[in-house]
Coordinates of C-alpha atoms in Angstrom, one line a residue:
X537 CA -59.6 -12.3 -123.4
X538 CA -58.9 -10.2 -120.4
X539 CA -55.9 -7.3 -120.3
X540 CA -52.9 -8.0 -117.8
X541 CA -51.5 -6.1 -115.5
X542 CA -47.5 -7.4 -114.4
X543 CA -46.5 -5.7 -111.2
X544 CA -42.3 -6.6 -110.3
X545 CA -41.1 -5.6 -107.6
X546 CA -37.4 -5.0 -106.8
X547 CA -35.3 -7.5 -103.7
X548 CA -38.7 -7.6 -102.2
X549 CA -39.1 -10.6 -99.4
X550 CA -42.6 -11.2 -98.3
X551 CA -42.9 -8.6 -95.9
X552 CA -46.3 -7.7 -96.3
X553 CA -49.1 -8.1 -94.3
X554 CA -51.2 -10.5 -96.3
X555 CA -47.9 -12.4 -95.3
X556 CA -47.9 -12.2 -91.8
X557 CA -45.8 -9.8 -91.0
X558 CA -46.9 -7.7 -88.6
X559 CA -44.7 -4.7 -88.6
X560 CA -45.1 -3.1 -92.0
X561 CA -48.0 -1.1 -93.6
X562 CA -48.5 -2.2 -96.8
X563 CA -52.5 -1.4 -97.1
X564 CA -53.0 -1.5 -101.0
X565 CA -51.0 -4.9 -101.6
X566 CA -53.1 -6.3 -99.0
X567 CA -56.0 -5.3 -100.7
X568 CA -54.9 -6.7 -103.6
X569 CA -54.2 -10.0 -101.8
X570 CA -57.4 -10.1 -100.9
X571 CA -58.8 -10.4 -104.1
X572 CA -56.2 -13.1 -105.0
X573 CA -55.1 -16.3 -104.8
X574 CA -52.2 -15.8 -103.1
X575 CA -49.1 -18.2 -103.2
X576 CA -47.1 -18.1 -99.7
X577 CA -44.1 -20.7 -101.2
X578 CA -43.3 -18.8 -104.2
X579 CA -39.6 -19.2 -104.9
X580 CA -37.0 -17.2 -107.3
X581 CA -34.5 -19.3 -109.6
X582 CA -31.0 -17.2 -108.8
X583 CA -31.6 -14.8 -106.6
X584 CA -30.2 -11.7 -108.1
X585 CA -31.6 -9.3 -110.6
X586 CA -31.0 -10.2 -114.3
X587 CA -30.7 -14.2 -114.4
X588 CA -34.3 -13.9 -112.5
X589 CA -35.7 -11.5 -114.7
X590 CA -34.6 -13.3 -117.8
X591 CA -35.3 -16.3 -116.2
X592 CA -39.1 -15.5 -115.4
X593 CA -39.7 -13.5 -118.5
X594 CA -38.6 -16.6 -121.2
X595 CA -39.8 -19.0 -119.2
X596 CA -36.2 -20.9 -118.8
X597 CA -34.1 -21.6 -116.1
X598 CA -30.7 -19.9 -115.5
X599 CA -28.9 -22.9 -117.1
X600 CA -30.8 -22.7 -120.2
X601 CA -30.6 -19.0 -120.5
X602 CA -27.4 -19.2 -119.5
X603 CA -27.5 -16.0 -118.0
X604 CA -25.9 -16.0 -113.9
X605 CA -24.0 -12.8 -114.5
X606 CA -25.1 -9.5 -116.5
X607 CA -23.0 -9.4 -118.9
X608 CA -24.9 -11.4 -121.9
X609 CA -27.9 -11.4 -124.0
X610 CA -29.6 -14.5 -124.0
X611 CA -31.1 -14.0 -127.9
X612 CA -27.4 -14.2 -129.1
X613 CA -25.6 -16.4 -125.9
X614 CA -28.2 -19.1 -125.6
X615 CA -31.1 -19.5 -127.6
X616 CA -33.8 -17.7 -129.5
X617 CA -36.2 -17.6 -126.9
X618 CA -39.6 -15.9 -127.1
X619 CA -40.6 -14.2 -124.1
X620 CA -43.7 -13.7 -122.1
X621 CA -44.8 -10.4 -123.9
X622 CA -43.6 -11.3 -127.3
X623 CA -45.8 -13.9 -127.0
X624 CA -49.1 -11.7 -125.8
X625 CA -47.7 -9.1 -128.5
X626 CA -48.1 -12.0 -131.1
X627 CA -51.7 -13.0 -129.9
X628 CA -52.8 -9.5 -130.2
X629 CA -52.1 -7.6 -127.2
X630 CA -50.6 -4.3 -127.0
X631 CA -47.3 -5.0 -124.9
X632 CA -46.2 -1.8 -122.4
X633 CA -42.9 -1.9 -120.3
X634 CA -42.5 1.1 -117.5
X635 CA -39.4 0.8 -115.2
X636 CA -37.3 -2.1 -114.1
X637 CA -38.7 -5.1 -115.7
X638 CA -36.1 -6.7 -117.9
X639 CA -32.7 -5.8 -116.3
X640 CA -31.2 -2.6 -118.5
X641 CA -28.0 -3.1 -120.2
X642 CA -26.4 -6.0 -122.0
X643 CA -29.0 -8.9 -120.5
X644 CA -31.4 -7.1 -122.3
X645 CA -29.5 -6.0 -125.4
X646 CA -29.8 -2.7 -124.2
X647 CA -33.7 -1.8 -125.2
X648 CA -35.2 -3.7 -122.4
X649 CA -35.6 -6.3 -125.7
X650 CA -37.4 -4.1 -127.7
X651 CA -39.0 -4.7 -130.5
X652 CA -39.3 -8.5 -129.4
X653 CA -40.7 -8.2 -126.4
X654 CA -42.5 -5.0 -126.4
X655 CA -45.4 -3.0 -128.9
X656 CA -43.8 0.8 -128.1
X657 CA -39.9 1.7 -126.2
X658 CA -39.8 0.9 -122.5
X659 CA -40.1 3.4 -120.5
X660 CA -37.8 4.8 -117.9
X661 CA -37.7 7.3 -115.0
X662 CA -35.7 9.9 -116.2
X663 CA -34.9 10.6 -112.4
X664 CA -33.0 6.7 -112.2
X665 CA -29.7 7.9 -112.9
X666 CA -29.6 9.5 -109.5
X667 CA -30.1 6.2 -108.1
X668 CA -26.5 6.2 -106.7
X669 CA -25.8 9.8 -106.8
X670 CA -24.7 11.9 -103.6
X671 CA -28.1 12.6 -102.3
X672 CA -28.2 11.6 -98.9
X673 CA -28.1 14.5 -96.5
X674 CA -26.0 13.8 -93.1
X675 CA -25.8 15.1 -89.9
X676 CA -23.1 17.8 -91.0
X677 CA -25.3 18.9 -93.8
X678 CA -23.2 17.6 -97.1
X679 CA -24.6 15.2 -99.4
X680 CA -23.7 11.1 -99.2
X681 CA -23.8 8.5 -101.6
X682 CA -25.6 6.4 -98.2
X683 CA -27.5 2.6 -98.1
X684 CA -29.7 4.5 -95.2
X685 CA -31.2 7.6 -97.3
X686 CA -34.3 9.1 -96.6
X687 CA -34.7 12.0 -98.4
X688 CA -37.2 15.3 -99.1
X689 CA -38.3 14.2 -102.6
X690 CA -39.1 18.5 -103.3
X691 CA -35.0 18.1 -102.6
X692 CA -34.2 16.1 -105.2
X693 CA -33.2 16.2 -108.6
X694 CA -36.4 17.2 -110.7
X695 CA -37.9 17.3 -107.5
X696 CA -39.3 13.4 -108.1
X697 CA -38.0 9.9 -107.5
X698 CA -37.7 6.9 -110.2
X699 CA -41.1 5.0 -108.9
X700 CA -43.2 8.1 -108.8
X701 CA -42.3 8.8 -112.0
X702 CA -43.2 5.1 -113.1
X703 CA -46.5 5.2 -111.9
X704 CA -47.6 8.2 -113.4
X705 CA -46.2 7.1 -116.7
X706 CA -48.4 3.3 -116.1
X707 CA -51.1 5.6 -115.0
X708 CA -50.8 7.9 -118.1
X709 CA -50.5 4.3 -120.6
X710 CA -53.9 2.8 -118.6
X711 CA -55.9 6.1 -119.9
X712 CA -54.6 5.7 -123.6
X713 CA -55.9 2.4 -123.3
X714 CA -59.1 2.6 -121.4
X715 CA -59.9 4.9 -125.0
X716 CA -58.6 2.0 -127.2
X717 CA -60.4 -1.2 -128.1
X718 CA -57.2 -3.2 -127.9
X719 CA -56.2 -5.5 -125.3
X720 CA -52.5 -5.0 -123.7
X721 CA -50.1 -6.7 -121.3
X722 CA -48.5 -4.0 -119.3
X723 CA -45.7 -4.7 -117.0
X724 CA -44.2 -2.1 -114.7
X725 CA -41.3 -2.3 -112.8
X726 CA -40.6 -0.8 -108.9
X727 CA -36.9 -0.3 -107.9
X728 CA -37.5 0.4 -104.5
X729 CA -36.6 -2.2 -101.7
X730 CA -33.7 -2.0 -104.2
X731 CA -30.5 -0.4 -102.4
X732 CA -30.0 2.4 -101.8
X733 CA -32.6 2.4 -99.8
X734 CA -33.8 6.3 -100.9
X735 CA -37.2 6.9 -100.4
X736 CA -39.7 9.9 -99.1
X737 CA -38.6 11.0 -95.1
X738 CA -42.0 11.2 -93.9
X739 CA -42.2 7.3 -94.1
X740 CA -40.0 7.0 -91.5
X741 CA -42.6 8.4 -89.1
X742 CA -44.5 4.6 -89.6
X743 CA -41.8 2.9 -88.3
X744 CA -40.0 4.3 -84.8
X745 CA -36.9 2.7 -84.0
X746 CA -37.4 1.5 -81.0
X747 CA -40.4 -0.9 -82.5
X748 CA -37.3 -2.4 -84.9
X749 CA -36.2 -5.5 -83.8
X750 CA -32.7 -7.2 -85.1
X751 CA -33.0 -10.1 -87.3
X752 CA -34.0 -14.2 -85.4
X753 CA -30.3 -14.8 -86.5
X754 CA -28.0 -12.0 -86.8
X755 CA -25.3 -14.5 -86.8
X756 CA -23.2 -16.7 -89.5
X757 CA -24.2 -20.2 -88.9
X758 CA -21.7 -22.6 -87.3
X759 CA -21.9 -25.1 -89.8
X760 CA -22.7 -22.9 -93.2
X761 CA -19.8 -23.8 -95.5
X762 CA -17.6 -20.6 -96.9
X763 CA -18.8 -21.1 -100.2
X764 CA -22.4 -20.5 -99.2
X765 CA -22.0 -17.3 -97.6
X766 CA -22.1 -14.0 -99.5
X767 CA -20.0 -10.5 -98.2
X768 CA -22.4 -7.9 -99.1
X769 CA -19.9 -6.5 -101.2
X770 CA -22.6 -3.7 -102.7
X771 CA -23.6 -2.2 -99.4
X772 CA -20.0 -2.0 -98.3
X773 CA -19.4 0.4 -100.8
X774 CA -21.8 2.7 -99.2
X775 CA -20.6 6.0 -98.1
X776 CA -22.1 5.2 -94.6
X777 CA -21.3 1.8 -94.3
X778 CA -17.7 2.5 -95.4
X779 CA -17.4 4.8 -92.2
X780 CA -18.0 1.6 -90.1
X781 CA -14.9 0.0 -90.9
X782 CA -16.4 -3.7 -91.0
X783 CA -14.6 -6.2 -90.7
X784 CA -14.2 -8.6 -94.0
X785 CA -15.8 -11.1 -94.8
X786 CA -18.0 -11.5 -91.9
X787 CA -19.2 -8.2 -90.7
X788 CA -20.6 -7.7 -88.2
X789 CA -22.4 -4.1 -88.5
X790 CA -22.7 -2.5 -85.4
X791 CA -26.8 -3.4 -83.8
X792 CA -28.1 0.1 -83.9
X793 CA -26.9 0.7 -87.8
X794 CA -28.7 -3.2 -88.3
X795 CA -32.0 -1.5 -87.2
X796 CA -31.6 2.0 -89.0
X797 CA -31.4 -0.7 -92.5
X798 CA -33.9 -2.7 -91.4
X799 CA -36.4 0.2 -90.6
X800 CA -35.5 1.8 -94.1
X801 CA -36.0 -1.3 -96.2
X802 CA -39.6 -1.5 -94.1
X803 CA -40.5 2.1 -95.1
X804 CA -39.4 2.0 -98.8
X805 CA -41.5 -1.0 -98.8
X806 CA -44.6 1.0 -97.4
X807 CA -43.8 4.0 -100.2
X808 CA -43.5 1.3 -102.6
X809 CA -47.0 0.0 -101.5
X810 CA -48.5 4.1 -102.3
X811 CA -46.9 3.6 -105.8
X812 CA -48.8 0.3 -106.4
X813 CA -52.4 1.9 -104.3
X814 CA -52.2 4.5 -106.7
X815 CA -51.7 2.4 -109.8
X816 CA -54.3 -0.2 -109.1
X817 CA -56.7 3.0 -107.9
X818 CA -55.8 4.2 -111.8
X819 CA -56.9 0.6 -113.2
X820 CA -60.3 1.5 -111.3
X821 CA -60.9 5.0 -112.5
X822 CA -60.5 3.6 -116.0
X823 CA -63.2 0.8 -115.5
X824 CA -60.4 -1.8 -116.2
X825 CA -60.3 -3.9 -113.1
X826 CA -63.2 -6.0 -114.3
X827 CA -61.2 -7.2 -117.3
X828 CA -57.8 -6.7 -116.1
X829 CA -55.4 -9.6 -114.7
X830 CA -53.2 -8.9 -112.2
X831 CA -50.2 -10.2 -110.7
X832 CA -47.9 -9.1 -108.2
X833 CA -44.2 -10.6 -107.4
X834 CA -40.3 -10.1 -106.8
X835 CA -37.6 -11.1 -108.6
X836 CA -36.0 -12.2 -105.1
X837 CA -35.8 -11.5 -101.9
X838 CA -33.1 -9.8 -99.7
X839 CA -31.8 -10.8 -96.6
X840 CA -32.1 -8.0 -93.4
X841 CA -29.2 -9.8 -91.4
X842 CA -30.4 -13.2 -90.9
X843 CA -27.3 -15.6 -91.1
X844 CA -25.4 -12.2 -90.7
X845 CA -25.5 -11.1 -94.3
X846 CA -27.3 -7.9 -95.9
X847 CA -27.7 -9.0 -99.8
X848 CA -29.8 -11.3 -101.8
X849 CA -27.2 -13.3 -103.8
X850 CA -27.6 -16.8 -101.9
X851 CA -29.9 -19.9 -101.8
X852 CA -31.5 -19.1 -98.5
X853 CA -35.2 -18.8 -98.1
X854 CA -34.7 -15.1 -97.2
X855 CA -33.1 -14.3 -100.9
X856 CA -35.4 -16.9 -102.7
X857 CA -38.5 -16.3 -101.2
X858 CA -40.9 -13.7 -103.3
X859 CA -44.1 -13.0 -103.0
X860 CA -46.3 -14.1 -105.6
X861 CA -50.6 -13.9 -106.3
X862 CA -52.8 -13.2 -108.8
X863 CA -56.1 -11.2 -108.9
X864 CA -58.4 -12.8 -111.6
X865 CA -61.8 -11.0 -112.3
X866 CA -64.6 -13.7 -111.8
X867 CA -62.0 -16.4 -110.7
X868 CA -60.5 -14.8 -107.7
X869 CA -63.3 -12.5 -106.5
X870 CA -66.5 -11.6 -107.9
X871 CA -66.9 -8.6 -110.2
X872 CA -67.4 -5.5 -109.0
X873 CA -70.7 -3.8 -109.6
X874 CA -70.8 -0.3 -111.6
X875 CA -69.1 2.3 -110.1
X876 CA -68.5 -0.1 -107.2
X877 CA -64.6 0.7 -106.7
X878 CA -62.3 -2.7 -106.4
X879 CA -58.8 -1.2 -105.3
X880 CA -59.7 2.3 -103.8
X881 CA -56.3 3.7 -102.6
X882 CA -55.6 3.1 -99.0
X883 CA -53.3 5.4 -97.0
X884 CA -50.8 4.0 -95.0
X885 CA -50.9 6.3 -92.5
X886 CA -54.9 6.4 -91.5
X887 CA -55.5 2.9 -92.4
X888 CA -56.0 0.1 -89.9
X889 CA -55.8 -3.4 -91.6
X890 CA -58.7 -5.4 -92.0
X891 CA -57.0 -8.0 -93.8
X892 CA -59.4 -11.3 -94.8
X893 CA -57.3 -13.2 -97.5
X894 CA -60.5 -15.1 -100.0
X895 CA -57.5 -18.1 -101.2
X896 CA -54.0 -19.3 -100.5
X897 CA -51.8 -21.8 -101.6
X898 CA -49.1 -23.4 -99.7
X899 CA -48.0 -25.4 -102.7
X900 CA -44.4 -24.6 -103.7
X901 CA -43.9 -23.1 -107.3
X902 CA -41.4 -21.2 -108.8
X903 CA -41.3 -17.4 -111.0
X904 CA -40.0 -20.0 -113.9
X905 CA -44.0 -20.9 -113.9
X906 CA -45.3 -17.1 -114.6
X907 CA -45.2 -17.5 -118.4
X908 CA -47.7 -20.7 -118.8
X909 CA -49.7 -19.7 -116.2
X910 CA -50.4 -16.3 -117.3
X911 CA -50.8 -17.7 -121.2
X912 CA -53.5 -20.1 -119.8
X913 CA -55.3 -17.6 -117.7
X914 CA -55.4 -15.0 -120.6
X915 CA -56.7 -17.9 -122.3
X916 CA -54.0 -18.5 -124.8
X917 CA -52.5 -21.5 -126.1
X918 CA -50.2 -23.0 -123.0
X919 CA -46.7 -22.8 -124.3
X920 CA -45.3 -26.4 -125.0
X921 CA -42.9 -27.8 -122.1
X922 CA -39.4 -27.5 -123.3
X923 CA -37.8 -31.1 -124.4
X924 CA -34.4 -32.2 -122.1
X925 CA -32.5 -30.0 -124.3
X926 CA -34.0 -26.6 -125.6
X927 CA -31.4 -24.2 -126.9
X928 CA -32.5 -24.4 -130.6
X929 CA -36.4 -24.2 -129.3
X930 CA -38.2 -21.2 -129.9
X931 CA -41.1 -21.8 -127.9
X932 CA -41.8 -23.6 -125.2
X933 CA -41.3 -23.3 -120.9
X934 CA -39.8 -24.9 -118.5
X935 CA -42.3 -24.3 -115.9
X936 CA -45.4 -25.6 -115.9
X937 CA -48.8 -23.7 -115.5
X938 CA -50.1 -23.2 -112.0
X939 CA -53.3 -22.4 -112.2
X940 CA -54.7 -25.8 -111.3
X941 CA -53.5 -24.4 -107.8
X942 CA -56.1 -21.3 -107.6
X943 CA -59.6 -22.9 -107.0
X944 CA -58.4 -26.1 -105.4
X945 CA -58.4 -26.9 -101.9
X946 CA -55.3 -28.5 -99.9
X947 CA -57.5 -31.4 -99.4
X948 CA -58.6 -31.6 -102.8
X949 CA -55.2 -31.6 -104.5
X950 CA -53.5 -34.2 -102.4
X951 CA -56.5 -36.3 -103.1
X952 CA -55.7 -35.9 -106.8
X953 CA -51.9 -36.6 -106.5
X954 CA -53.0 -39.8 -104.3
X955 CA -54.9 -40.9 -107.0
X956 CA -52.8 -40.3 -110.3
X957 CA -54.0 -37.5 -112.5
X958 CA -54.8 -36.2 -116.4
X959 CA -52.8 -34.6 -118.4
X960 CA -53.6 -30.9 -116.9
X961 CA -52.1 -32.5 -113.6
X962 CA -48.7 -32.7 -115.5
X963 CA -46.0 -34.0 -113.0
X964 CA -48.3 -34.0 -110.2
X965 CA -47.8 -37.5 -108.7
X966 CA -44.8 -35.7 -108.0
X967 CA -43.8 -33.8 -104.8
X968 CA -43.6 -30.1 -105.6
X969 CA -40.1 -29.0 -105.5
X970 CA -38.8 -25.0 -105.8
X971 CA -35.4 -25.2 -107.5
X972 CA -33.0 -22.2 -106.8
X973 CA -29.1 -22.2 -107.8
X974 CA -26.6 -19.1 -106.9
X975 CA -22.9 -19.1 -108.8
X976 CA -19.8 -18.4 -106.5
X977 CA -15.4 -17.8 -107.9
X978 CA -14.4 -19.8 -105.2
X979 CA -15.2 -21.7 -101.8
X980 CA -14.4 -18.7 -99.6
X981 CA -16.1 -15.7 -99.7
X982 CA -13.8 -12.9 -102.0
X983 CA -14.3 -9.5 -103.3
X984 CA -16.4 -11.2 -106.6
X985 CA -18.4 -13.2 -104.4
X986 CA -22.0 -12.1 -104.7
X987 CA -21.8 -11.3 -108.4
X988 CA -18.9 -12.9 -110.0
X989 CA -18.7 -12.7 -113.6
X990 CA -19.3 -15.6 -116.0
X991 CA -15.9 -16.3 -116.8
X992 CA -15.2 -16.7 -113.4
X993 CA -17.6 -19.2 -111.5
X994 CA -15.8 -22.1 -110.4
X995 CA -18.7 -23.3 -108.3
X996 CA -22.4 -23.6 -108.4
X997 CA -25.0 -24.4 -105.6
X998 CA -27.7 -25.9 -106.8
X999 CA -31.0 -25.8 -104.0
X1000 CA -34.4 -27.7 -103.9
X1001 CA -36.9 -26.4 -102.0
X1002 CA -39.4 -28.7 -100.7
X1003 CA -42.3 -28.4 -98.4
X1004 CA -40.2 -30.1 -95.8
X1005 CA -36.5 -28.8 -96.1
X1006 CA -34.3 -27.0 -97.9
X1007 CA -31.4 -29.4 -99.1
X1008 CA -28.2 -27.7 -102.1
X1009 CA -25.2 -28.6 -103.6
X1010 CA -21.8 -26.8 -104.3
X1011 CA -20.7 -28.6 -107.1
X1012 CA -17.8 -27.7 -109.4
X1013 CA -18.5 -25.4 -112.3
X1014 CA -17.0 -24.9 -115.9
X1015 CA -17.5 -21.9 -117.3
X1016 CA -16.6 -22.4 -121.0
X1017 CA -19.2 -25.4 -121.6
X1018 CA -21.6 -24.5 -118.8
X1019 CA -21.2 -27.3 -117.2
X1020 CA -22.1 -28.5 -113.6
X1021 CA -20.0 -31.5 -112.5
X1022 CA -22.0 -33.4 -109.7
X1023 CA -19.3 -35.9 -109.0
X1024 CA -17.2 -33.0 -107.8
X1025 CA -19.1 -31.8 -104.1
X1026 CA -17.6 -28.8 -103.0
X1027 CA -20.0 -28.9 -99.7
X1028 CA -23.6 -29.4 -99.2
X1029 CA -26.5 -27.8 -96.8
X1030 CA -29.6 -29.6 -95.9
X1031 CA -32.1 -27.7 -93.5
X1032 CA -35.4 -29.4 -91.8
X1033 CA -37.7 -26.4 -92.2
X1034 CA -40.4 -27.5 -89.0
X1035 CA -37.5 -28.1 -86.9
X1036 CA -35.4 -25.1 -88.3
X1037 CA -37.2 -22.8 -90.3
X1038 CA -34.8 -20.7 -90.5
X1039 CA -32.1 -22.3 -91.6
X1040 CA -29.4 -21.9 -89.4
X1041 CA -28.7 -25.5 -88.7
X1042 CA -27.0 -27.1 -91.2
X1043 CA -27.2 -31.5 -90.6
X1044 CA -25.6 -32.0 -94.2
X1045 CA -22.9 -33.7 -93.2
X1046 CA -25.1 -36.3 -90.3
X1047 CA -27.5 -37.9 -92.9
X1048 CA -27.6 -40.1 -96.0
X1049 CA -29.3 -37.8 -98.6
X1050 CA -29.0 -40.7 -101.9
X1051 CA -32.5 -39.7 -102.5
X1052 CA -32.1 -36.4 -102.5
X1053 CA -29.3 -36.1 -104.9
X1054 CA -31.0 -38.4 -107.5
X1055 CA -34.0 -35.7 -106.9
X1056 CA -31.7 -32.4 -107.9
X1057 CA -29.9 -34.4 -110.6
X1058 CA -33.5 -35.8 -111.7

């Protein structure tokens, strides 16, 4: 059985270069991708931090864990559930959790779910309770509590920041067990795109300003409904934002404070990149990358002013989008020779991409799909598929494996869904579909809009992603049973993704969609 390696990254979009994107330097990923099948339709089930995390870690979807808030623990709120490591802990592994991975706090019962989930306590970066802390210097020399905060890390306090910290502790845990016998599941956590975006100055110097452009769509749709649209309430709290004296609900921020955020979240991604260089160079030195598998993803995305909104906390492609591949040692690429170095650390400011990507999918899947697929690749026993109703079921998931994906051609696998299919082609006669769903108090946007509380959704919009459009429902929402009421349509989106990819045209209300609502209820 092979060791596995869980890399989560925090509000990261696809902004990578084994994506496409042309701006950011993000060398080591890429090199990663590389090696991987790499899955450019990957999509998040609620796109914010805890009901995704809980969501991808169980296995469950947000209305079986019943988590779309914080503020509960899903052991004692829903259901028993095992999770992803519990379940490699029980088949032997030695389970390791270093930074953000569950959500801290009540979602997790306060020990990241230890000792369910995990062989030794979580770590965390002693240096994350600065995360929010006056450490921004501005022009006049005093410290800010800023969203736009690059900083001299030798400044700070300890003189480190939360991911460096995290990757030396991952780095420290791969050198205990290059010496140990055992096999072990380690998962490690990066906070940064995460606001505030506080990261190392210097990698500002990869990204000039004048090379930052605004976002395709820097404007709130004409016909987006209210109850779609989120106020960025978290960056309005901001001590630089706050001096801007935006407007309510709809912004906008002025253009030249739209590129300063945009060219931060780029460079925090390219420190970001460094943590992961040096933790997959770490993997090498301790002759693990032969035996090791990887997997890199988001709990979300994070939109960078498209539809004019600065947040994740929506069903938009920009907040559901993640990227998502997997480096498997003889599956994915060909082992490496001895001493032949797999992942040698890249510098983003020497090296020139030479990207070639070996596999991609286009297939849509969803993060709800992580457990099974990374039980079958480690070759343990697939979890069961959950039954309609789950809550009293220990063990089972509510995605289903991916892996047939990873050495099949395009060609090959719409050959097999023409033709009906075994069993390890479960549901594949059917057209893949991503499903997404973001709560909301009410059907304007309000002070609790991105992150309202259980107790008071009124309204939830349920999405489907699909390789051809994007189509969700605001549907009435009760709180004390959980339940969604489908008779009762709040307002509804539908996007054509060729014609409109992204998503700023909404022709809900100019076509019969019967099908498409027996599809989301089905």
């Amino acid at each position: 059985g092979m060791n596995v390696l869980l890399i989560v990254v925090d509000d990261l979009r696809p902004v990578l270069g084994c994506y496409g994107d042309r701006l950011v330097k993000s060398p080591n990923i890429d090199q990663l991708a590389s090696q991987s099948i790499v899955f450019s339709n990957a999509y998040a089930q609620q796109a914010v931090c805890a009901p995704s995390r809980v969501s991808f870690l169980t296995g469950r979807r947000p209305d079986t864990t019943r988590l779309y808030d914080f503020y509960s623990y899903w052991r004692v709120h829903a259901g028993n559930y095992s999770t992803m490591p519990q379940y490699f802990k029980e088949n032997g592994y030695v389970t390791m959790s270093v930074g953000k991975v569950f959500h801290p706090g009540v979602s997790s019962n306060y020990s990241d779910d230890y000792p369910y989930s995990w062989s030794i306590p979580p770590f965390h970066p002693s240096a994350e309770k600065y995360e929010n802390a006056k450490t921004c210097r501005g022009k006049d020399g005093k410290l800010y509590a800023n969203l736009v905060c690059p900083v001299n890390v030798t400044e700070m306090p300890s003189g480190t920041l939360p991911d460096i910290q995290s990757t030396e502790e991952a780095i420290r845990l791969l050198k205990t067990m290059m010496t140990k016998k055992q096999k072990f599941f380690l998962a490690v956590g990066y906070h940064k795109p995460h606001i505030p975006l506080r990261y190392p100055q210097e990698f500002l110097k990869l990204y000039p300003l004048e090379n930052i452009t605004l976002a395709p769509d820097p404007w709130v749709p004409q016909r987006l409904p209210a109850v779609a649209y989120n106020p960025w309430m978290d960056i309005r709290q901001r001590d630089d934002v706050k001096a801007l004296n935006v407007s309510f609900p709809y912004g906008p921020l002025p253009e030249d404070f739209q590129r300063q955020i945009r060219q931060s979240y780029y460079a925090a991604v390219s420190y970001m990149d460094v943590q992961v260089g040096l933790l997959l160079n770490a993997l090498d030195d301790a002759g693990l990358s032969n035996s090791t598998i990887i997997v890199f993803t988001a709990d979300h995305g994070w939109s960078l002013g498209e539809h004019g909104e600065w947040a994740k906390y929506s069903n938009f492609d920009v907040a559901t989008h993640v990227p998502l591949m997997f480096y498997v040692p003889g599956m994915t690429s060909s082992s490496a020779g001895r001493g032949e170095k797999v992942f040698p650390y890249l510098d983003p400011f020497s090296h020139i991409s030479d990207l070639v990507l070996q596999g991609q999918s286009k297939k849509m899947v969803e993060l709800v799909s992580l457990f099974s697929t990374l039980a079958e690749l480690a070759g343990l026993q697939v979890p069961p598929a959950c039954p309609k109703t789950s809550f009293s079921v220990a063990l089972c998931t509510e995605g289903t494996s991916i892996v047939r994906y990873f050495n099949s051609t395009e060609e090959k696998l719409q050959e097999a869904e023409k033709d009906g299919c075994d069993d390890t082609y479960r549901g594949c006669n059917d057209e893949a579909i991503a499903f997404s769903q973001y709560p909301r108090p009410a059907d304007t946007p309000q002070w609790n809009s991105d992150k309202p509380k259980l107790k008071d959704i009124r309204v939830m919009g349920y999405s489907m992603r699909t390789g051809d459009y994007r189509y969700t429902l605001w549907v009435g929402f009760d709180p004390s049973n959980f339940s969604a009421n489908f008779e009762d349509i709040h307002a509804g989106e539908l996007y054509i993704v060729k014609s409109d990819p992204n998503q700023d045209y909404n022709i809900y209300n100019n076509t019969l969609h019967d099908g498409l609502f027996k599809k989301l209820l089905g």
